[in-house]
Short mmCIF file of C-alpha atoms in Angstrom, two decimals:
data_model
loop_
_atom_site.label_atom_id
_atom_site.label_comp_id
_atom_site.label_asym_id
_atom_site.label_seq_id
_atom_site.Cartn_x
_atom_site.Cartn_y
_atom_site.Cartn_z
CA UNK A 1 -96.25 40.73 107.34
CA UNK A 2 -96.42 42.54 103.70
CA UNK A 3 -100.05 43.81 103.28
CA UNK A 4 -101.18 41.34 99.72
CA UNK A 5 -102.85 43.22 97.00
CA UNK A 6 -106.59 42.39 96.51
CA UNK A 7 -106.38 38.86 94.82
CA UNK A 8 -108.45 39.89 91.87
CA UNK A 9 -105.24 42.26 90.89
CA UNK A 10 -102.99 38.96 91.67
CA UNK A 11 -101.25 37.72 88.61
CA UNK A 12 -101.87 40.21 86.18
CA UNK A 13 -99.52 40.42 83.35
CA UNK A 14 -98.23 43.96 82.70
CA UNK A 15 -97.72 45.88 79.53
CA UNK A 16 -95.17 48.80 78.67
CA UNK A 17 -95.01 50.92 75.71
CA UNK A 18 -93.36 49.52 73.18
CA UNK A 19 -89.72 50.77 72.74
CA UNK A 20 -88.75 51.23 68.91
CA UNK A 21 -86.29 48.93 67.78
CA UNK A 22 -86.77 46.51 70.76
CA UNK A 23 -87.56 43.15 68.59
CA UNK A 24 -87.53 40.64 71.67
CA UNK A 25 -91.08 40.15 73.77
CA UNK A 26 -91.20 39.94 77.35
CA UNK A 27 -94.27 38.69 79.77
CA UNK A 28 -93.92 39.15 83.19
CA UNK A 29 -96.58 38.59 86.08
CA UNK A 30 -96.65 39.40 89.50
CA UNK A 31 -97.77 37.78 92.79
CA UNK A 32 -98.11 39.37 96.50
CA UNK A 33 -97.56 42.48 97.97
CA UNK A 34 -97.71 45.84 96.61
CA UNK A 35 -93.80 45.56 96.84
CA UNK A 36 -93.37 43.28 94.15
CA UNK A 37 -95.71 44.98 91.81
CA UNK A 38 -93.81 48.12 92.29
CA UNK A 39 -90.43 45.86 91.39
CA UNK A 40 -91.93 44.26 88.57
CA UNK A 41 -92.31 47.66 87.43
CA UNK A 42 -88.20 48.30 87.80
CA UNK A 43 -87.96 45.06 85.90
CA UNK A 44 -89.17 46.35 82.70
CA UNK A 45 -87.31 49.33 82.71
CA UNK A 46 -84.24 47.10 83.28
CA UNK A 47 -85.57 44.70 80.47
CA UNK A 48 -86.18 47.31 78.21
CA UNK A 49 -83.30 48.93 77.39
CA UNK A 50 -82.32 44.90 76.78
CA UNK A 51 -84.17 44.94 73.87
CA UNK A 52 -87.28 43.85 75.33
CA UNK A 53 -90.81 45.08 74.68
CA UNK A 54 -93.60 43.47 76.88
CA UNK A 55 -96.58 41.70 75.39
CA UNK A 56 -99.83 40.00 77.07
CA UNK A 57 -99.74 37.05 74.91
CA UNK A 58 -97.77 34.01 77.22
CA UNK A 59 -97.43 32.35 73.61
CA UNK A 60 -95.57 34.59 71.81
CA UNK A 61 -93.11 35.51 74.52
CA UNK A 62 -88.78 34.94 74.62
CA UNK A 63 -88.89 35.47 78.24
CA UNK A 64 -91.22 34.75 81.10
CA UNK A 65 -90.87 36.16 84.59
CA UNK A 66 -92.99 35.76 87.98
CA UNK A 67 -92.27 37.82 90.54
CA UNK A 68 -93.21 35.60 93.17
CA UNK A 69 -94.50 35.98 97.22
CA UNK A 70 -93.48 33.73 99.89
CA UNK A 71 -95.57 35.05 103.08
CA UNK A 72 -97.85 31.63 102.79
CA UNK A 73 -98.13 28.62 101.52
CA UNK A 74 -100.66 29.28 99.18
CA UNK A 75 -99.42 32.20 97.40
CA UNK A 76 -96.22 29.84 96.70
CA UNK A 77 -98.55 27.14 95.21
CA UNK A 78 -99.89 29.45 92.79
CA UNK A 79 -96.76 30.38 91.88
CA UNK A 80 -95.96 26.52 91.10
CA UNK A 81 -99.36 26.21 88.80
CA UNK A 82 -97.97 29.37 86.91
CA UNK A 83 -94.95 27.59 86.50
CA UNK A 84 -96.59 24.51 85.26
CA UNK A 85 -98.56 26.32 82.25
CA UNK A 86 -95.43 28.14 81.00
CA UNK A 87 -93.72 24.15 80.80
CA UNK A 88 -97.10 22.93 78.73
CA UNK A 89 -96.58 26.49 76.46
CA UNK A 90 -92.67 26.01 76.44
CA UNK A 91 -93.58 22.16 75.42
CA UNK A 92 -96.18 22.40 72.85
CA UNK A 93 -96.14 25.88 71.19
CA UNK A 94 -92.57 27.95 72.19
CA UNK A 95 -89.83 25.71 72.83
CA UNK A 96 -87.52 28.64 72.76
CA UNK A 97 -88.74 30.42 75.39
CA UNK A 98 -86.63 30.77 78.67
CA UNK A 99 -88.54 31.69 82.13
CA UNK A 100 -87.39 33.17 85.32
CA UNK A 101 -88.23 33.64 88.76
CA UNK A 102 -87.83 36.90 90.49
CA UNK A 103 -88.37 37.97 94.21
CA UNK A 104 -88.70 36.48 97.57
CA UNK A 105 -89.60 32.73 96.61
CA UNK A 106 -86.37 33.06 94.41
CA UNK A 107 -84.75 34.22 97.54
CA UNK A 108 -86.05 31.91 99.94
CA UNK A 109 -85.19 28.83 97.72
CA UNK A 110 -82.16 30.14 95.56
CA UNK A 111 -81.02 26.86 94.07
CA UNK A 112 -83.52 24.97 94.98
CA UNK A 113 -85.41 26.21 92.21
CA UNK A 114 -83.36 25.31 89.58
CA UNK A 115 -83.54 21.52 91.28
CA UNK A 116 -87.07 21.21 92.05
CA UNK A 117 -88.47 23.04 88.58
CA UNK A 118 -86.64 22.19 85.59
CA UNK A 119 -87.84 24.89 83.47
CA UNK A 120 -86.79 27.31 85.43
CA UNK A 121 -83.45 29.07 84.11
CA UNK A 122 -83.09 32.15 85.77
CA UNK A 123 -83.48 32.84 89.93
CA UNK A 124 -83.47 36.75 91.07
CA UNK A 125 -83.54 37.60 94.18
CA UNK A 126 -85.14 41.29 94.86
CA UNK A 127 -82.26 43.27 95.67
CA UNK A 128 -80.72 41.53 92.21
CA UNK A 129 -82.61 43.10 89.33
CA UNK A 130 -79.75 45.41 88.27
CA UNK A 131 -77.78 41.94 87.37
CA UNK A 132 -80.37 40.43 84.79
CA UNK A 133 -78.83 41.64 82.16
CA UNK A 134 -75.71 39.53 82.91
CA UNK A 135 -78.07 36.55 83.78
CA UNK A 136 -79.99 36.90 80.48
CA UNK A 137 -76.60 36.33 78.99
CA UNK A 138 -75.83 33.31 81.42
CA UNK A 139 -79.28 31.92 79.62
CA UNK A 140 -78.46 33.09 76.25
CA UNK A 141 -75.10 31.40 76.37
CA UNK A 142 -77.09 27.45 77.76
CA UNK A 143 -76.34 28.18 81.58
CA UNK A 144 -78.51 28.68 84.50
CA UNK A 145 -78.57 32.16 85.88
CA UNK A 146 -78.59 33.10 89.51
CA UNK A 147 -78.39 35.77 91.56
CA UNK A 148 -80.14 36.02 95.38
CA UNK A 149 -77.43 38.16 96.83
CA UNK A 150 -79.16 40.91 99.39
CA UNK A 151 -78.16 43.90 99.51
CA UNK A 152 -77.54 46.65 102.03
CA UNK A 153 -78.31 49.84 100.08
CA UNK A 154 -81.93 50.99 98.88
CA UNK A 155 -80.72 49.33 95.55
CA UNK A 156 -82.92 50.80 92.62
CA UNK A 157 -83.16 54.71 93.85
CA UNK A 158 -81.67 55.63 90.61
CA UNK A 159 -83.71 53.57 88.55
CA UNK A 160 -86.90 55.31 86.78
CA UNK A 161 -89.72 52.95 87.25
CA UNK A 162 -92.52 52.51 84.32
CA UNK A 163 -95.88 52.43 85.37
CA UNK A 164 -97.28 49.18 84.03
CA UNK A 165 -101.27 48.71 83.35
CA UNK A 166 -101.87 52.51 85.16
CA UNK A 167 -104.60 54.29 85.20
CA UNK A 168 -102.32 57.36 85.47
CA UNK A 169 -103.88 57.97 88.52
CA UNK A 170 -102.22 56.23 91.37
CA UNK A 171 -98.51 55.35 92.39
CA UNK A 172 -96.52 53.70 94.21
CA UNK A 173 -93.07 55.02 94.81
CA UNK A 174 -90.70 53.18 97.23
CA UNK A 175 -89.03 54.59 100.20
CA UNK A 176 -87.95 51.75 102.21
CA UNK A 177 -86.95 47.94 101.76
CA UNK A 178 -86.41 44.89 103.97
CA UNK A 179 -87.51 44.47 107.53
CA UNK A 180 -85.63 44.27 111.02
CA UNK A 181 -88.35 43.00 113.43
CA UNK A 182 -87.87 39.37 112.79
CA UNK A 183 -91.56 38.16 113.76
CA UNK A 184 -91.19 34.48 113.86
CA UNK A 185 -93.83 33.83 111.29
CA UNK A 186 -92.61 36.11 108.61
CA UNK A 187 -90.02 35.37 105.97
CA UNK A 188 -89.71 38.68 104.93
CA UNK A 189 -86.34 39.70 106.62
CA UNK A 190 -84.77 36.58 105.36
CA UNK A 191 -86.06 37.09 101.34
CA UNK A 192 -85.79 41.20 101.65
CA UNK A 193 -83.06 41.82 104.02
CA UNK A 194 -82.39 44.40 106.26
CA UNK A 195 -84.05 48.17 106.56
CA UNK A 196 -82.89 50.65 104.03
CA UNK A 197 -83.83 53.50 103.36
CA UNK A 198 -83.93 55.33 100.10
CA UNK A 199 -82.28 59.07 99.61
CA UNK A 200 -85.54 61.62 99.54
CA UNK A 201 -84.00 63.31 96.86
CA UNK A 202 -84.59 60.81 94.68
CA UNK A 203 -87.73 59.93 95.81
CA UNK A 204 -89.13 63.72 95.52
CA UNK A 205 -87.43 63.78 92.08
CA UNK A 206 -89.56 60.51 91.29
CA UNK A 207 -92.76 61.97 92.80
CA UNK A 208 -91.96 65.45 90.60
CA UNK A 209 -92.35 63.58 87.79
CA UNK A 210 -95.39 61.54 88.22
CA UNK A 211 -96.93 64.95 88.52
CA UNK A 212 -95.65 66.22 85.80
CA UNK A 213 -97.45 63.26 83.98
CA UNK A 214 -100.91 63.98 85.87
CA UNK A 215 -101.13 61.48 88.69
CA UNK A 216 -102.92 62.46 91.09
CA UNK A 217 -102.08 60.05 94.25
CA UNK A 218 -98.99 58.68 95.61
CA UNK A 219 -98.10 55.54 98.32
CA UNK A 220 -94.78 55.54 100.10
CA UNK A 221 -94.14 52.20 99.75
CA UNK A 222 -91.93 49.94 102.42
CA UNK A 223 -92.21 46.65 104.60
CA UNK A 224 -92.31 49.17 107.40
CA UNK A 225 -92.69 52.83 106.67
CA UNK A 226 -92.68 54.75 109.93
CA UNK A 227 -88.96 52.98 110.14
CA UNK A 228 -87.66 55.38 107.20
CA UNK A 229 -84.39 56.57 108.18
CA UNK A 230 -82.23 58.48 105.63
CA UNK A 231 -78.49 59.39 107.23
CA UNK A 232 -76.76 58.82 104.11
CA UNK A 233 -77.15 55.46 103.19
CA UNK A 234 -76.71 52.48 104.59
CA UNK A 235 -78.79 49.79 106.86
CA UNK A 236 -80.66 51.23 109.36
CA UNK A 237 -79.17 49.19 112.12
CA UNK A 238 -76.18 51.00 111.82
CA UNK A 239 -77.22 54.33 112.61
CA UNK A 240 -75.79 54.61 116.12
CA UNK A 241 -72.41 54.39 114.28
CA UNK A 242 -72.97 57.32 111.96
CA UNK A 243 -71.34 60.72 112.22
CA UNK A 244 -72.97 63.74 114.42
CA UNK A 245 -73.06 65.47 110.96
CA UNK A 246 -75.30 62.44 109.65
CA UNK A 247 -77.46 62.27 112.58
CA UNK A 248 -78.06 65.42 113.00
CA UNK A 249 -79.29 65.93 109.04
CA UNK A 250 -80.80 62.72 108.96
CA UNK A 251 -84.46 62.72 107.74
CA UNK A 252 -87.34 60.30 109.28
CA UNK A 253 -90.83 59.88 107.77
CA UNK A 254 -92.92 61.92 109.54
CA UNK A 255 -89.97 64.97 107.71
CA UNK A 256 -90.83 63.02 104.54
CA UNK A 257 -94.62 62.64 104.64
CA UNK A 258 -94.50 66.69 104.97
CA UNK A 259 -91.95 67.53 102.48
CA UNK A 260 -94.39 65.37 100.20
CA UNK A 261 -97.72 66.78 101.43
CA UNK A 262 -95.96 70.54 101.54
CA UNK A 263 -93.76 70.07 97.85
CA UNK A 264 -96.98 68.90 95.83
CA UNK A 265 -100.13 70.42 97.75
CA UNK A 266 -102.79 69.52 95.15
CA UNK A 267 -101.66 65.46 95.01
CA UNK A 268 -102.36 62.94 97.36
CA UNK A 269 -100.33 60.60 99.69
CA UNK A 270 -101.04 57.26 101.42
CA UNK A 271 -98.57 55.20 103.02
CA UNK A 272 -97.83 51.53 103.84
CA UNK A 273 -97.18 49.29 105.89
CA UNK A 274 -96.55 50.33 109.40
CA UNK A 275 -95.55 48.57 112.48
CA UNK A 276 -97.01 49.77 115.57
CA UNK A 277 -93.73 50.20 117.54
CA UNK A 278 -92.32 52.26 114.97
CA UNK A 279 -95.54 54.90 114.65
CA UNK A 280 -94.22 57.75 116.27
CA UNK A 281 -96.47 60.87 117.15
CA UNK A 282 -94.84 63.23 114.83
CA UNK A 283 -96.14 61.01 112.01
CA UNK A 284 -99.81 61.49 113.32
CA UNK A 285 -99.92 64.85 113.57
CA UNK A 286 -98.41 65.28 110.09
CA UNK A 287 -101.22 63.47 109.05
CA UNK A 288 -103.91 65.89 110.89
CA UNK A 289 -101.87 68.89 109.88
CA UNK A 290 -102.13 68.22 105.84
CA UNK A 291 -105.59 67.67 104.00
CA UNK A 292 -103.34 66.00 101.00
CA UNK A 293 -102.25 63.41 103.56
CA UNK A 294 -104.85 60.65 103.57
CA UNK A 295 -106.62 59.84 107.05
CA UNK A 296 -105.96 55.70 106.57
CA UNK A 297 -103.58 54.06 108.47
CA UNK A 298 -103.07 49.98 108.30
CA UNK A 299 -101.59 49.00 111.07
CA UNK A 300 -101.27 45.52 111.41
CA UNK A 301 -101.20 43.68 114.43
CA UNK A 302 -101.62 39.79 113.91
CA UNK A 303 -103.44 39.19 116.94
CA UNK A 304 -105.52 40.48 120.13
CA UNK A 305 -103.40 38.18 123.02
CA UNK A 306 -100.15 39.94 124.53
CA UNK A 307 -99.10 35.92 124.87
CA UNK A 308 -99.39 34.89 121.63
CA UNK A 309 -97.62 38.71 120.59
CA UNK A 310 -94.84 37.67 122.45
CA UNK A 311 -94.31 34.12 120.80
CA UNK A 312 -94.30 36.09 117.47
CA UNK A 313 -91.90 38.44 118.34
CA UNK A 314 -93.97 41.71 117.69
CA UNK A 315 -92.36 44.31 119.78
CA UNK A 316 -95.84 45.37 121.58
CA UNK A 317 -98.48 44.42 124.05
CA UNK A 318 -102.31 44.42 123.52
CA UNK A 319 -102.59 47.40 125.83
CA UNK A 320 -99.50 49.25 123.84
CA UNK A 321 -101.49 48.47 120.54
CA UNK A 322 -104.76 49.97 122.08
CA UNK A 323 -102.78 52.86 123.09
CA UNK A 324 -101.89 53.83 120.13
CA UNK A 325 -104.93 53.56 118.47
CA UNK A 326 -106.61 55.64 121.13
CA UNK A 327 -103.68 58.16 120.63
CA UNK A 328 -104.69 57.96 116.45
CA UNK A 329 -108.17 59.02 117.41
CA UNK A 330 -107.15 62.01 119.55
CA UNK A 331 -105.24 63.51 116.74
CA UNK A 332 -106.99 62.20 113.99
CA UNK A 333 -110.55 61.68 115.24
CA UNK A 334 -111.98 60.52 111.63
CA UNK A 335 -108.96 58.18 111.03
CA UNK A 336 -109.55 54.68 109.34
CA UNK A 337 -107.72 52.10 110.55
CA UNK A 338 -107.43 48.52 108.96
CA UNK A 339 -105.73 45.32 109.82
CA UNK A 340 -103.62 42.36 109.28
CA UNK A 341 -104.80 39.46 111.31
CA UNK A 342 -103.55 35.71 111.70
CA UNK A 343 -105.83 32.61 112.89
CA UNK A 344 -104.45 29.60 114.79
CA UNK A 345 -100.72 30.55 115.50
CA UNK A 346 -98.85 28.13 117.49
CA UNK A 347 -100.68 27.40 120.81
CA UNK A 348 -103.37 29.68 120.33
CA UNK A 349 -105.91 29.24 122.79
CA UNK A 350 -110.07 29.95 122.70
CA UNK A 351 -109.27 32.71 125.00
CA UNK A 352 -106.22 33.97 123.00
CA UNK A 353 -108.81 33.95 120.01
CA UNK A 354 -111.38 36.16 122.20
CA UNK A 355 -108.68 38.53 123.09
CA UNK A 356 -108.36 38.97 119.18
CA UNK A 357 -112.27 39.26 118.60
CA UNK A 358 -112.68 42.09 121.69
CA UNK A 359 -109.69 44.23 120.23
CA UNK A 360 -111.06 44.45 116.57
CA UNK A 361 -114.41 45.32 118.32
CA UNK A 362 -112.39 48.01 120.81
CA UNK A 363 -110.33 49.08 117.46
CA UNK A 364 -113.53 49.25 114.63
CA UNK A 365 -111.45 48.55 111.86
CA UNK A 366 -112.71 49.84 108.72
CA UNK A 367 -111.12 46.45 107.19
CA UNK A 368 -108.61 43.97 107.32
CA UNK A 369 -106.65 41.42 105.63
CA UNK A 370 -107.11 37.98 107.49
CA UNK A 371 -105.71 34.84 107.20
CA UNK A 372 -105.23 31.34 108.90
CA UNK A 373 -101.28 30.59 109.98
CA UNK A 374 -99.21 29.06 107.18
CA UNK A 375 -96.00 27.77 108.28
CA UNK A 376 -93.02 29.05 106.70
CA UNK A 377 -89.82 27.26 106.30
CA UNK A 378 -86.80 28.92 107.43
CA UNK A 379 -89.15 31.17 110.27
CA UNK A 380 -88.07 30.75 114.22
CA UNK A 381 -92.20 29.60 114.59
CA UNK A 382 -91.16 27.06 111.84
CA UNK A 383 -88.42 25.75 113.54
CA UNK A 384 -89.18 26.39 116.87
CA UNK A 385 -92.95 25.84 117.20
CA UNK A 386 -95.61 23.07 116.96
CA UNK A 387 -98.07 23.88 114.31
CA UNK A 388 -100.33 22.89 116.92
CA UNK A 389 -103.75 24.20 115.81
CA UNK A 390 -105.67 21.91 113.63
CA UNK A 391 -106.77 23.17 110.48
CA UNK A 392 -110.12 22.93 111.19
CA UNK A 393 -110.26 25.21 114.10
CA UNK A 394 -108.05 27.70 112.54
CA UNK A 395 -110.18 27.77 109.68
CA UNK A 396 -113.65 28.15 112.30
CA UNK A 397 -111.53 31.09 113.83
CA UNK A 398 -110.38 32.89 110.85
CA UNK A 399 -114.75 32.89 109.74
CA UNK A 400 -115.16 34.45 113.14
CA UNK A 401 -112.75 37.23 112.48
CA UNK A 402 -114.25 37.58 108.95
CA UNK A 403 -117.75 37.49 110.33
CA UNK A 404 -116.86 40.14 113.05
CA UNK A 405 -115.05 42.48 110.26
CA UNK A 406 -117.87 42.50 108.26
CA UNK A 407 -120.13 44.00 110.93
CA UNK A 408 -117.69 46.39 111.88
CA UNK A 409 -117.08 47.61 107.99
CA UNK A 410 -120.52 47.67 107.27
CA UNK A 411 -120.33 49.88 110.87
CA UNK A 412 -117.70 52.15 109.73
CA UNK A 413 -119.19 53.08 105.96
CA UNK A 414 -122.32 54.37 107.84
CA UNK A 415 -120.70 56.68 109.29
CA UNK A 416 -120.57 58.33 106.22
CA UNK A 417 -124.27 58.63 105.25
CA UNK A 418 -125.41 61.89 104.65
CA UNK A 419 -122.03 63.51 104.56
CA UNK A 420 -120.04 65.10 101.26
CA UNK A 421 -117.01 63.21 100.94
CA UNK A 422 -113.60 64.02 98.49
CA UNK A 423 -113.01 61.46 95.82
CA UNK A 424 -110.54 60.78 93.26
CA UNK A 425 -112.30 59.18 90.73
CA UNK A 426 -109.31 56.41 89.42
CA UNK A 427 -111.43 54.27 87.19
CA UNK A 428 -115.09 53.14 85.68
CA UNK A 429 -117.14 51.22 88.11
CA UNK A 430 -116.95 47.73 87.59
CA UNK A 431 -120.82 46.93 87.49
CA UNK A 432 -121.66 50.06 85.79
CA UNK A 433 -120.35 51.81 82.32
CA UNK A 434 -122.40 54.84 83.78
CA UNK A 435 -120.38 55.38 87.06
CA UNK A 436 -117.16 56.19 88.36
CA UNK A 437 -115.27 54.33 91.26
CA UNK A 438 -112.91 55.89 93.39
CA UNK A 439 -111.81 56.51 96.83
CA UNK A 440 -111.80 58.85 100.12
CA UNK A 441 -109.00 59.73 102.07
CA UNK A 442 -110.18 57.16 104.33
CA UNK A 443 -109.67 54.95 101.80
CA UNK A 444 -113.34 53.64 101.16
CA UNK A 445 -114.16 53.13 97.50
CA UNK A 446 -117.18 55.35 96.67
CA UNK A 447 -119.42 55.22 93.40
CA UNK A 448 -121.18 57.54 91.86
CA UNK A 449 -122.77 58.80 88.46
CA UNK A 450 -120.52 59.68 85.55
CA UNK A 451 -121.37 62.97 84.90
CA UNK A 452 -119.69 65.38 82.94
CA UNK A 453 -116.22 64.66 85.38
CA UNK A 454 -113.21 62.53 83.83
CA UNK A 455 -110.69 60.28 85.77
CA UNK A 456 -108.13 62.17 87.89
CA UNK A 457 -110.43 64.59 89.20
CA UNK A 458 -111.10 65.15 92.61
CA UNK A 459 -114.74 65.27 93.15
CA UNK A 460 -117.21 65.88 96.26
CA UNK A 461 -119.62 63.22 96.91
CA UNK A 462 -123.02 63.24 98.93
CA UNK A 463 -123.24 59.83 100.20
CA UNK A 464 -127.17 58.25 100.28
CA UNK A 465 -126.48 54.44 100.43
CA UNK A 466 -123.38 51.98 101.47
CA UNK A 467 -122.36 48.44 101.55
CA UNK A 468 -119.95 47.21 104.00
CA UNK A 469 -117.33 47.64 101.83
CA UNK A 470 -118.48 50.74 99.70
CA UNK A 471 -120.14 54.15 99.50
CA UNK A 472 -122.82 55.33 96.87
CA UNK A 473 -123.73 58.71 96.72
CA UNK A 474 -123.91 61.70 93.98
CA UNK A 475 -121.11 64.14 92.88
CA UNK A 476 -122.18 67.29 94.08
CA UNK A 477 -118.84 69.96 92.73
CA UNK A 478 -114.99 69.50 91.96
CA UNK A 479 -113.20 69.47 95.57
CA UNK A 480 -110.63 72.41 95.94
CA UNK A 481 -108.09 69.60 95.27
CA UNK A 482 -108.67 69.67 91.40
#
């Protein structure tokens, strides 16, 4: 399952510098996982050299694009509502203006779309982008345009993303896309395809130059990191079939992670999302070995019963799981490790639902991301399983995993009482003009007085108070980071 960006960030339209000359507007929103905001940012570069500039105003716009999410039910709703309000603006204000659909519900429905919401005249599927400018013609010309066809190279690696609505701080730069684990409630290997890995070359070149423009923090960005395999090019699948030359060259991520951390020692790195059967050692103690290498890990695991595991297909136990957490806290003792958890899956028992309450509590994860089962069409669970579980009681379990990560977060940010802690400061606090927000390698947001320190710098910060969910302390010096 993609890890969803915080809901407040959901559905934020994105602006670009304007281009001179460009004389056509473009509005584009985005929905999901970090994945598709990275994309959307791809999009405009595509879009610009089209002759499109990008503007907030839905109104005043000649093309509309959501880049949609399919991993529940809900997030495809909201996509629908979206849809709705750019009919009522098409109808009443700009009857001109044509919209599109980009990423994995344009994938998962292809055709569809064009059936079920008439003013809808463009589907792209994710691995498709490259072809919009032939589909904006398709439009132009009074045709529907679309284009779902998956791909099995990285795609985009030579493609120059903008950073849309930055802070100039952060970054995501991709490494990896589509997934090969096929967990039967996950439509991600059917709307991204298969693993692919992206040439480091390109992605050091990429990370060169976000330095050169002052940011101060990059995440490798996959479905499945710790899966990074670069031999050349192709899927990852077909490895076994590559040359001895290829193998032996061929770099993994843990290689990458400390080419990144050793290439730009005074910038930061995170990574997501990893699977736990593809977390391999070498990765941990890459992370130990490097202060620029963040000590967060989210490792999602879906739920606490080996049973319920094996009906979704992960490729791990309960007591493989706990392993390798207990193997992260060897190496990295101060590690924080979050979650992706699902309620009610198909003939989830009470005592399935305990063994997911006593492995958060043997885990402590500093958070999670938690949600009741959605059924998704196309999924093995969705055509295989009973959705068995009545709402209610997946609903009653999901507030017991909630209630239980709350304790543990609010456990987990006391730890850090009393202690001086590294922060990049990446933006204003949100209920205060007078302090600055940011976050620690263990990715906890801190806040703290303004001062006379600026955004990008790393600062050290003597923590007095917490929430469960943040850290308030005072800046006490610039880190050696800075």
């Amino acid at each position: 399952m993609e890890k969803e960006i915080d809901e407040k960030k959901q559905g934020t339209s994105i602006v670009l510098e304007h281009k001179e000359g460009n004389s056509k507007k473009l509005f584009i929103e985005s929905y999901g996982c970090a994945m598709n905001f990275s994309d959307s940012e791809i999009v405009a570069s595509i879009l610009t050299e089209q002759g499109y500039n990008t503007t907030q105003n839905l109104e005043e716009a000649d093309l509309v694009l959501v880049n949609t999410c399919s991993i529940r039910d809900k997030a495809e709703q909201t996509v629908r509502k979206r849809l709705e309000k750019y009919n009522a603006v098409k109808r009443s204000i700009n009857p001109g203006m044509k919209v599109g659909v980009l990423g994995c519900m344009a994938e998962r429905l292809k055709t569809q779309f064009l059936e079920e919401e008439k003013i809808v005249d463009m589907v792209v599927g994710p691995d498709a982008y490259k072809d919009l400018p032939n589909l904006l013609k398709e439009v132009e010309e009074g045709r529907d345009a679309i284009n779902v066809i998956l791909s099995k190279e990285e795609t985009y690696g030579d493609i120059a993303p903008v950073r849309l609505n930055s802070n100039g701080v952060n970054a995501f730069v991709s490494i990896t896309r589509g997934c090969d684990n096929m967990c039967t409630f996950c439509v991600v290997p059917f709307t991204r395809g298969r693993e692919r890995s992206r040439e480091p070359q390109s992605i050091m070149e990429e990370i060169q130059d976000l330095w050169n423009r002052g940011f101060k923090e990059v995440c490798l960005l996959g479905q499945n990191v710790d899966s990074y395999l670069w031999y050349g090019g192709g899927l990852k699948k077909d490895f076994d079939k590559a040359t001895e030359m290829q193998k032996a060259t061929a770099t993994d991520f843990a290689q990458l992670l400390e080419q990144c951390a050793i290439a730009f020692p005074k910038m930061r790195f995170r990574f997501s999302t990893s699977n736990p059967q593809d977390m391999h050692e070498e990765v941990l103690y890459v992370i130990a070995k490097y202060d620029n290498v963040c000590n967060y890990i989210h490792l999602p695991v879906q739920s606490g019963s080996t049973r319920i595991l094996k009906e979704m297909n992960r490729q791990h136990t309960r007591e493989e799981y706990m392993a390798l957490v207990d193997k992260i806290k060897r190496i990295i003792p101060d590690c924080s490790i979050s979650q992706d958890m699902i309620s009610g899956f198909p003939t989830e028992t009470e005592e399935d639902h305990k063994d997911t309450l006593t492995l958060m509590e043997y885990v402590e994860y500093d958070f999670g991301y938690m949600f009741a089962y959605s059924e998704r069409p196309g999924t093995l669970a969705a055509r295989k399983m009973e959705d068995d579980v009545p709402e209610e009681v997946k609903k009653r379990r999901l507030q017991d995993i909630v209630d239980l990560q709350q304790i543990l977060s609010e456990k987990r940010t006391k730890r850090f009482l009393g202690k001086t802690v590294e922060i990049l400061i990446e933006k204003e606090s949100k209920k205060s003009d007078k302090h600055w927000s940011g976050r620690n390698s263990e990715n906890v947001v801190t806040v703290f007085p303004k001062g006379d320190y600026k955004v990008g710098d790393f600062v050290m910060v003597k923590v007095s108070d917490c929430t469960t969910a943040t850290l308030i302390g005072e800046a006490v010096g610039y880190s050696e980071m800075n």
